[in-house]
XYZ file of C-alpha atoms in Angstrom:
593
model
C 216.248 120.331 121.159
C 219.884 119.528 120.034
C 222.743 121.849 119.089
C 221.108 125.244 117.818
C 218.129 124.511 117.786
C 215.402 127.630 118.607
C 212.321 126.079 120.929
C 209.156 128.842 121.217
C 208.565 130.314 124.620
C 206.676 128.577 127.248
C 206.714 129.396 130.020
C 206.660 125.514 131.288
C 209.591 125.538 129.471
C 213.361 123.803 130.938
C 216.088 124.315 129.492
C 219.425 122.509 130.388
C 222.514 123.836 127.897
C 225.721 121.795 128.119
C 228.281 119.608 125.675
C 228.895 116.795 125.433
C 231.449 114.564 122.786
C 232.492 118.542 121.257
C 227.717 119.021 120.443
C 227.002 121.729 122.272
C 223.387 120.864 122.231
C 219.858 122.483 124.873
C 217.707 120.219 126.706
C 213.641 121.224 127.086
C 211.223 119.779 129.048
C 207.702 120.559 128.062
C 205.932 119.033 130.028
C 201.823 118.671 130.718
C 202.563 117.635 134.135
C 205.162 117.587 136.689
C 207.733 115.885 136.489
C 208.516 113.237 138.463
C 212.056 111.592 140.357
C 212.802 109.326 137.100
C 213.046 112.551 134.746
C 214.772 114.970 137.009
C 217.466 112.232 137.074
C 217.619 111.910 133.214
C 217.575 115.499 133.344
C 220.040 115.584 136.043
C 222.893 112.927 134.389
C 221.832 114.492 130.759
C 223.532 118.138 132.296
C 226.555 116.121 133.783
C 228.017 115.207 130.502
C 228.426 119.228 129.609
C 230.628 119.528 133.331
C 233.483 117.331 133.747
C 233.093 113.847 133.227
C 234.563 113.209 137.693
C 232.578 115.266 138.880
C 229.043 112.458 138.532
C 229.015 109.238 140.528
C 228.068 107.779 137.363
C 230.818 109.330 135.447
C 234.060 108.215 137.306
C 237.543 107.492 137.117
C 237.771 105.119 134.386
C 240.589 104.306 132.161
C 238.780 104.314 129.368
C 236.818 107.719 129.091
C 234.800 106.161 126.380
C 233.476 103.090 129.035
C 232.293 105.898 130.873
C 229.934 107.642 128.194
C 228.468 104.493 127.281
C 227.500 103.887 130.573
C 226.547 107.213 130.914
C 224.106 106.892 127.807
C 223.038 103.202 129.293
C 222.117 104.739 132.562
C 220.222 107.999 130.689
C 218.115 105.308 128.657
C 216.522 102.966 131.667
C 215.857 105.976 132.949
C 213.990 107.710 130.540
C 212.060 104.155 129.515
C 210.809 103.745 133.304
C 209.526 107.396 132.451
C 207.753 106.208 129.557
C 206.214 103.956 131.327
C 204.662 106.451 134.040
C 204.288 109.418 132.335
C 203.630 108.765 128.978
C 201.711 112.393 128.358
C 204.406 113.918 129.107
C 207.204 112.137 127.117
C 204.605 112.560 123.594
C 204.116 116.356 124.987
C 207.731 116.702 124.330
C 208.079 114.458 121.517
C 205.467 116.473 119.169
C 206.829 119.611 120.367
C 207.360 122.279 117.312
C 210.506 123.197 116.157
C 212.093 124.732 113.384
C 215.611 123.361 112.515
C 218.580 126.470 112.068
C 221.314 123.706 111.476
C 220.641 121.224 108.512
C 224.238 119.402 111.084
C 224.498 116.086 112.952
C 223.301 116.675 116.189
C 222.414 113.209 118.290
C 218.458 112.804 118.871
C 216.626 112.878 122.243
C 216.238 109.585 124.166
C 213.300 110.361 124.748
C 212.227 110.889 120.837
C 214.523 107.657 120.002
C 212.661 105.750 121.977
C 208.965 106.739 120.332
C 210.852 106.143 116.709
C 211.387 102.170 117.645
C 208.499 101.983 118.645
C 206.900 104.056 115.596
C 209.196 101.933 113.615
C 207.430 99.030 115.198
C 204.501 99.688 114.745
C 204.384 99.576 110.895
C 206.978 96.469 110.906
C 203.511 94.711 112.546
C 201.792 96.366 109.945
C 203.885 95.399 106.965
C 204.119 91.614 108.803
C 200.223 91.776 108.261
C 199.847 93.272 104.756
C 202.896 90.800 103.526
C 202.106 87.886 106.489
C 205.244 85.774 105.190
C 204.160 83.260 102.383
C 206.621 79.596 105.123
C 202.628 80.268 107.193
C 200.502 80.182 104.058
C 200.977 77.309 102.157
C 198.063 75.747 103.978
C 194.551 76.845 104.056
C 193.133 78.150 107.238
C 190.945 75.514 108.683
C 189.581 78.696 110.389
C 188.365 80.080 106.441
C 188.018 84.378 106.019
C 186.407 85.831 103.811
C 187.867 88.966 102.437
C 186.535 89.346 98.981
C 182.348 88.941 98.853
C 183.105 89.729 94.711
C 182.546 85.355 94.343
C 179.516 85.875 95.923
C 178.158 88.563 94.869
C 178.832 87.566 91.327
C 177.717 83.661 91.239
C 174.334 83.345 88.861
C 171.389 84.354 91.480
C 168.952 81.120 91.915
C 165.376 82.059 92.541
C 163.203 79.733 94.900
C 159.938 79.893 95.006
C 156.733 78.532 97.145
C 153.787 77.248 96.027
C 150.490 76.818 97.873
C 150.611 74.073 96.627
C 153.825 73.005 98.247
C 155.899 72.611 94.611
C 158.892 74.196 94.612
C 160.234 76.302 91.688
C 163.980 76.696 91.663
C 165.116 78.377 88.407
C 170.086 79.669 87.018
C 169.302 82.093 84.938
C 171.933 82.149 81.892
C 170.765 85.034 79.602
C 173.407 84.854 77.319
C 172.589 80.736 76.777
C 170.603 79.627 73.699
C 169.785 76.642 75.173
C 167.889 75.436 79.295
C 166.825 71.979 80.933
C 164.530 72.339 82.380
C 163.566 68.946 84.983
C 161.168 67.487 88.232
C 162.984 66.063 90.869
C 160.472 63.388 93.422
C 161.684 62.826 96.146
C 160.574 59.515 95.657
C 163.703 56.183 94.730
C 163.239 52.755 95.961
C 163.867 53.424 99.399
C 159.845 54.078 99.429
C 158.990 50.975 97.926
C 157.802 47.076 99.616
C 159.453 43.710 99.086
C 156.500 42.629 96.858
C 156.129 46.624 94.874
C 159.956 46.659 94.411
C 161.264 47.850 91.230
C 158.343 50.363 90.566
C 159.452 53.286 90.462
C 162.309 51.927 87.415
C 159.172 50.207 85.858
C 156.476 54.061 86.230
C 160.026 55.813 84.247
C 160.144 52.961 81.470
C 155.892 53.976 81.203
C 155.225 57.556 81.982
C 156.992 57.943 78.269
C 153.727 55.281 76.824
C 151.527 57.695 76.072
C 149.390 60.232 77.710
C 145.488 61.644 77.122
C 146.892 64.318 75.096
C 148.855 62.764 73.508
C 150.343 59.027 72.115
C 153.862 57.954 72.087
C 154.290 57.861 69.551
C 153.169 62.521 68.524
C 155.547 62.029 71.859
C 158.595 61.076 70.387
C 157.833 63.471 67.406
C 157.195 66.087 69.134
C 160.449 66.619 70.894
C 162.216 65.633 68.224
C 161.224 68.177 66.006
C 161.823 70.923 68.669
C 165.997 69.405 68.380
C 164.861 68.270 72.064
C 166.401 65.650 74.583
C 163.462 63.851 76.716
C 164.982 61.850 79.123
C 165.487 60.356 83.123
C 166.386 58.308 85.593
C 165.487 56.640 88.466
C 167.839 56.296 92.098
C 167.076 54.435 95.805
C 165.616 57.578 96.957
C 165.324 60.029 93.588
C 163.223 60.341 90.833
C 163.486 62.490 87.634
C 162.822 63.557 84.437
C 164.152 66.510 82.242
C 165.094 67.969 79.127
C 166.690 70.200 77.573
C 165.794 72.180 74.447
C 165.920 75.804 72.928
C 165.097 78.513 74.239
C 161.475 79.431 72.742
C 161.184 75.789 72.767
C 160.660 76.382 76.539
C 157.185 76.546 77.514
C 156.419 73.534 75.341
C 158.432 71.980 77.443
C 157.253 72.389 80.880
C 153.877 71.229 78.930
C 155.615 68.572 77.374
C 156.732 67.426 81.156
C 153.368 68.623 83.507
C 152.026 66.065 80.949
C 154.011 62.995 81.216
C 153.450 63.405 84.791
C 149.540 63.840 85.247
C 147.719 62.642 82.309
C 149.948 59.356 80.650
C 147.928 56.262 80.537
C 148.778 53.098 81.128
C 147.572 50.998 78.217
C 148.057 47.055 79.528
C 149.019 46.688 76.567
C 152.056 49.137 76.874
C 152.615 47.165 80.863
C 153.646 43.976 78.969
C 155.396 45.190 76.211
C 157.808 47.146 78.856
C 157.943 44.437 80.579
C 160.351 42.671 78.112
C 162.462 45.065 78.116
C 162.959 46.069 80.931
C 164.022 42.695 81.691
C 166.123 42.843 78.608
C 167.416 45.412 80.878
C 168.102 43.235 83.600
C 170.589 41.115 81.331
C 172.484 44.206 80.349
C 173.042 45.090 83.590
C 173.843 41.728 84.766
C 176.822 42.040 82.542
C 177.960 45.620 84.471
C 180.327 44.419 86.899
C 180.424 48.248 89.191
C 176.405 47.440 88.785
C 176.381 43.670 90.285
C 179.073 44.918 93.152
C 176.678 48.066 94.366
C 174.212 46.426 94.594
C 174.985 43.260 96.554
C 177.091 45.985 98.794
C 174.014 47.594 99.611
C 172.374 44.376 99.729
C 174.547 42.313 102.453
C 175.506 46.766 104.292
C 171.591 47.173 104.753
C 170.414 43.622 104.387
C 166.309 43.688 105.675
C 166.148 47.386 105.633
C 164.850 49.409 102.317
C 167.845 50.822 100.701
C 169.452 47.103 100.238
C 166.432 46.471 98.119
C 168.224 46.924 94.242
C 167.176 49.558 92.455
C 165.217 47.248 88.753
C 163.951 44.970 91.615
C 163.512 40.985 91.321
C 162.887 39.766 88.212
C 159.009 38.536 90.047
C 158.024 41.899 90.546
C 158.418 43.112 86.873
C 156.063 39.818 85.487
C 154.007 40.681 88.203
C 153.349 44.692 88.805
C 150.111 45.954 87.285
C 148.949 48.594 86.026
C 146.934 49.730 89.509
C 151.075 49.440 91.311
C 151.430 52.901 88.224
C 148.787 54.391 89.543
C 149.326 53.408 93.333
C 153.221 54.696 93.237
C 152.546 58.273 92.186
C 150.080 59.300 93.835
C 151.450 57.933 96.921
C 154.913 59.846 96.425
C 154.637 62.518 92.468
C 152.444 64.939 95.161
C 153.524 68.458 94.880
C 155.151 68.776 98.165
C 158.073 66.176 97.322
C 158.276 67.708 94.097
C 161.651 70.361 93.181
C 160.953 71.957 89.611
C 164.125 72.840 88.474
C 165.353 75.159 85.475
C 168.792 77.031 84.084
C 170.086 78.561 81.062
C 167.965 80.709 79.003
C 165.005 81.069 81.657
C 163.487 83.811 83.438
C 161.779 82.535 87.271
C 158.844 84.636 86.943
C 157.938 82.963 83.095
C 158.704 80.066 84.483
C 156.679 79.682 87.942
C 153.724 81.868 85.296
C 153.499 77.990 83.056
C 153.499 76.108 86.469
C 150.647 77.606 88.083
C 148.625 77.016 84.617
C 150.237 73.698 84.511
C 151.145 71.665 87.756
C 147.169 71.509 89.127
C 146.085 67.957 89.916
C 149.095 67.067 91.878
C 148.841 65.810 95.167
C 149.053 68.323 98.238
C 149.257 65.115 100.585
C 152.255 66.964 102.827
C 154.130 63.732 103.770
C 157.500 64.040 102.908
C 160.118 61.657 103.019
C 161.752 62.542 106.068
C 158.534 61.705 107.273
C 158.872 57.846 105.998
C 162.205 57.149 106.457
C 162.316 57.873 110.464
C 159.251 55.740 109.812
C 162.070 52.751 108.008
C 165.266 53.595 108.670
C 168.205 51.953 107.174
C 170.532 50.160 109.747
C 173.889 49.216 108.780
C 175.175 45.773 109.694
C 178.825 44.713 109.252
C 178.647 41.314 106.994
C 179.894 40.826 103.669
C 179.154 38.479 100.142
C 181.453 36.729 97.877
C 180.064 35.601 94.896
C 183.128 33.454 93.713
C 183.474 32.506 90.138
C 186.195 31.207 88.066
C 185.020 31.713 84.850
C 186.155 35.768 85.237
C 189.493 36.656 84.655
C 189.372 39.299 87.781
C 188.263 39.296 90.809
C 186.047 42.914 92.096
C 185.358 43.905 95.950
C 183.549 46.861 97.135
C 185.016 46.621 101.043
C 182.909 50.048 102.878
C 182.098 51.522 106.093
C 179.245 52.950 107.993
C 179.163 56.794 105.858
C 177.092 60.323 106.394
C 173.861 61.597 105.605
C 173.454 63.855 103.274
C 172.980 66.640 106.287
C 176.083 65.131 108.383
C 177.724 68.019 109.095
C 181.171 65.138 108.702
C 179.866 64.522 105.059
C 181.869 67.217 104.216
C 185.811 66.103 105.379
C 184.546 62.216 104.116
C 184.305 63.781 100.485
C 187.734 64.826 101.535
C 188.969 61.575 102.298
C 186.699 59.863 99.334
C 189.503 63.062 96.820
C 192.918 61.743 99.556
C 192.376 58.473 99.079
C 191.396 58.868 95.224
C 191.774 56.890 92.394
C 193.253 54.136 89.498
C 192.651 53.239 86.256
C 195.301 51.236 84.408
C 193.807 51.931 81.390
C 194.307 56.204 82.309
C 198.397 55.783 83.070
C 200.154 57.324 85.877
C 199.848 56.718 90.018
C 203.915 56.767 90.219
C 203.528 59.912 91.231
C 199.838 60.247 91.604
C 199.696 62.537 94.673
C 197.156 59.517 96.557
C 199.102 57.154 98.490
C 197.117 54.616 98.015
C 197.365 55.242 93.722
C 201.018 55.150 94.779
C 201.221 52.506 96.177
C 198.337 50.506 93.675
C 201.057 52.185 90.539
C 204.773 51.097 91.223
C 203.679 47.798 92.778
C 201.258 47.338 89.336
C 198.527 45.466 92.140
C 195.094 46.080 90.575
C 193.412 46.739 87.538
C 191.738 49.605 88.281
C 190.284 51.057 91.843
C 188.272 54.465 93.319
C 187.035 55.353 96.581
C 183.197 56.441 96.926
C 181.300 58.470 99.202
C 177.980 57.683 98.549
C 175.122 59.725 100.742
C 171.878 58.794 101.465
C 168.923 61.018 104.127
C 169.922 58.882 107.278
C 172.972 56.983 105.858
C 175.361 56.536 103.877
C 178.620 54.069 102.444
C 181.889 54.605 102.215
C 184.729 52.917 100.398
C 186.785 51.854 97.994
C 186.403 49.754 94.502
C 188.342 47.529 93.339
C 189.613 45.361 90.304
C 192.539 42.944 90.862
C 193.916 39.625 88.886
C 193.743 36.946 91.809
C 197.384 36.927 92.928
C 197.527 40.588 93.737
C 194.459 40.320 95.936
C 196.553 39.931 99.315
C 198.597 42.548 98.019
C 195.965 45.020 97.102
C 194.150 44.480 100.292
C 197.044 45.784 102.165
C 197.526 48.748 100.780
C 194.195 49.508 101.095
C 192.932 48.535 104.446
C 196.482 49.898 105.481
C 195.149 53.438 104.135
C 192.838 53.959 105.358
C 193.521 52.688 108.809
C 195.785 55.432 108.255
C 193.280 58.396 108.639
C 192.764 57.936 111.785
C 196.402 58.630 112.273
C 198.903 60.281 110.405
C 197.402 62.906 108.121
C 199.452 65.674 106.800
C 198.484 68.739 106.332
C 199.888 68.184 102.374
C 197.480 65.546 101.388
C 194.735 67.440 103.368
C 195.857 70.234 101.269
C 195.672 68.229 97.570
C 192.230 66.505 98.446
C 190.299 69.947 99.092
C 192.157 71.828 96.074
C 191.519 68.506 93.896
C 187.795 68.283 95.685
C 186.589 71.994 94.965
C 188.090 71.641 91.260
C 185.684 68.544 90.745
C 183.005 70.033 91.422
C 183.230 73.442 89.801
C 184.226 71.065 86.281
C 180.842 68.723 88.090
C 178.174 71.618 87.111
C 179.711 72.541 83.982
C 175.834 72.843 81.176
C 172.777 74.237 81.627
C 172.251 70.134 82.691
C 174.312 69.704 85.942
C 172.999 72.614 86.439
C 169.823 71.831 86.949
C 171.253 68.341 88.666
C 172.022 70.569 91.736
C 169.217 72.156 92.243
C 166.917 69.831 91.826
C 169.354 68.218 94.493
C 170.157 69.994 96.969
C 166.391 72.034 97.580
C 165.775 67.937 98.105
C 168.272 66.719 100.557
C 169.634 70.463 101.939
C 165.996 72.126 101.350
C 168.336 74.987 99.334
C 171.141 75.655 97.423
C 174.351 75.589 99.042
C 176.551 78.231 97.678
C 179.624 77.986 95.805
C 181.386 79.876 98.361
C 180.110 78.375 101.465
C 180.258 75.592 100.388
C 183.924 75.363 99.476
C 184.845 77.638 103.043
C 183.043 74.485 104.520
C 185.709 72.001 102.005
C 188.538 74.755 103.623
C 187.157 74.868 107.155
C 188.929 70.823 106.812
C 192.188 69.797 108.136
C 194.230 66.992 109.122
C 192.994 66.814 112.736
C 189.671 67.030 111.735
C 190.486 63.851 108.713
C 191.710 61.827 111.402
C 188.252 62.926 114.163
C 185.875 61.963 111.767
C 188.047 58.911 110.466
C 188.414 57.746 113.933
C 184.510 58.528 114.026
C 183.211 56.237 111.089
C 186.441 54.221 110.607
C 188.480 52.765 113.307
C 187.613 49.874 115.154
C 183.950 50.212 113.187
C 182.134 47.498 110.480
C 182.571 46.832 107.969
C 180.671 45.178 104.686
C 182.441 43.703 101.470
C 180.282 42.852 98.472
C 182.728 40.475 96.415
C 182.998 38.386 92.860
C 185.093 36.885 90.631
C 187.991 34.246 91.115
C 187.820 35.473 95.011
C 189.806 32.331 96.724
C 192.686 34.169 97.582
C 190.357 37.509 99.469
C 190.669 37.452 102.637
C 188.166 36.874 105.561
C 185.910 39.625 107.279
C 187.691 39.000 110.670
C 190.852 39.643 109.400
C 188.846 43.144 107.404
C 187.273 43.873 110.594
C 191.928 43.525 112.655
C 192.812 46.435 109.890
C 189.852 48.584 110.822
C 192.576 49.274 114.102
C 195.496 47.593 113.383
C 198.357 49.823 111.392
C 200.253 47.476 110.001
C 201.759 46.826 106.703
């Protein structure tokens, strides 16, 4: 439309020719509908520029001719904008009409074309911002995560689960590149399912399970494992018992046969039982020398007093001396049932082969449909704000743990508590560091040298949990240390920075990944998650849940579990300088230092 531009003829074409600042041009309109008044005014205004400026009302005499030109252009643009809003189809047809330029000389652009050029540039700029957002807004992860790439999910190893008619679950994660495998049985049974009279039976059974079966004597069992070059082990916790074997790829069927044999055909010889009593009593003496184990046993005993979780795993010495063969067999028939078992395998295994072998080997298990959750509902664990103090001046260092009632495995806030545990962190004098650690609590402890070690903990159970801090310190440092611990925990309800939350999230994800390095940790993760969640949570989902925790989430969860809540305290050693219970209780809502 500018200069000597040639336009295609059209019956609807409206032409206006004029001169502006010494340049000749044609104005061409190709409307798709009748032009409105604003567009006509803009045409007249544009035509008026070709005549004397003083001949148009908008171009009254002015001391500066250029000022009049600017006024006319501004008015033209305002009219064109109004026309563009009301007659977008007309203007669009004009802006997109074909034209062949015969002269490369520069010419002014149509006002309407300029508008659409500006709109196009604005849209391009917005799209560019979306594709390349400002990194300042990405320094923290989004509290509402989105998954742009599904590769981590598709590339993750597949966990296959098969449930037999008896209720027995079989879960495997194959890694055909591995040369070893771990196969084990995870059972939803532990010390919380005992009674006061039978407390210690689950752990006693763990010892007796390897003392011979109807097919294998204890010696034959040990030699068979040794000849395979394998590793057979077991452990008992408050809610779960595990028996597992780590062997070479070719020995997986034999390992499964051994596990099925010891769980279904164990012989509890009276002589073996009496001999094992002394072994367990010696083990109890060794555990009593591990102060951390003792502190947490006392913490459970006071926090869950008179409830199943308050019992110890090993049981009292009096029960160990009186447990009989009938107690062991009754515990197996009651709690070692198919619906409460998970057979997990990882490494050099094939799911179909494991399923076929399990069908042939595990045929004597009870199919009692009672599950652990029903037993927990009948006898729930109840948290009680309380304390237990054992003064022992012969100990060189004081030790204590302060805990709040925590979340269960399936509580939606359990992930946030895991992040809070990472925020509080841990510190050890022998490990060095501390002054430059991310955790503010670790910094306080390291800079002021008020502890030998400290660590935050978060323990989950089926219906409850414990969240707190365990610390070891010199007697004269207890006052400063307790101030620092309670201040940092209470501060989670008031002031939380996104930088601290981001650091804690990254540390948590890193520790979770490092924890499953190897076939045994993977099998343990599979078995534990199937017992607690009923499925294995993919890491992509778990990490998305972790990334969803932000500063506001931390403050909300801290207000639920920490702010003005009862605490449980267990302490032992030279603890005369440890503050009383009421002081700790007040610090759950006083943010003073």
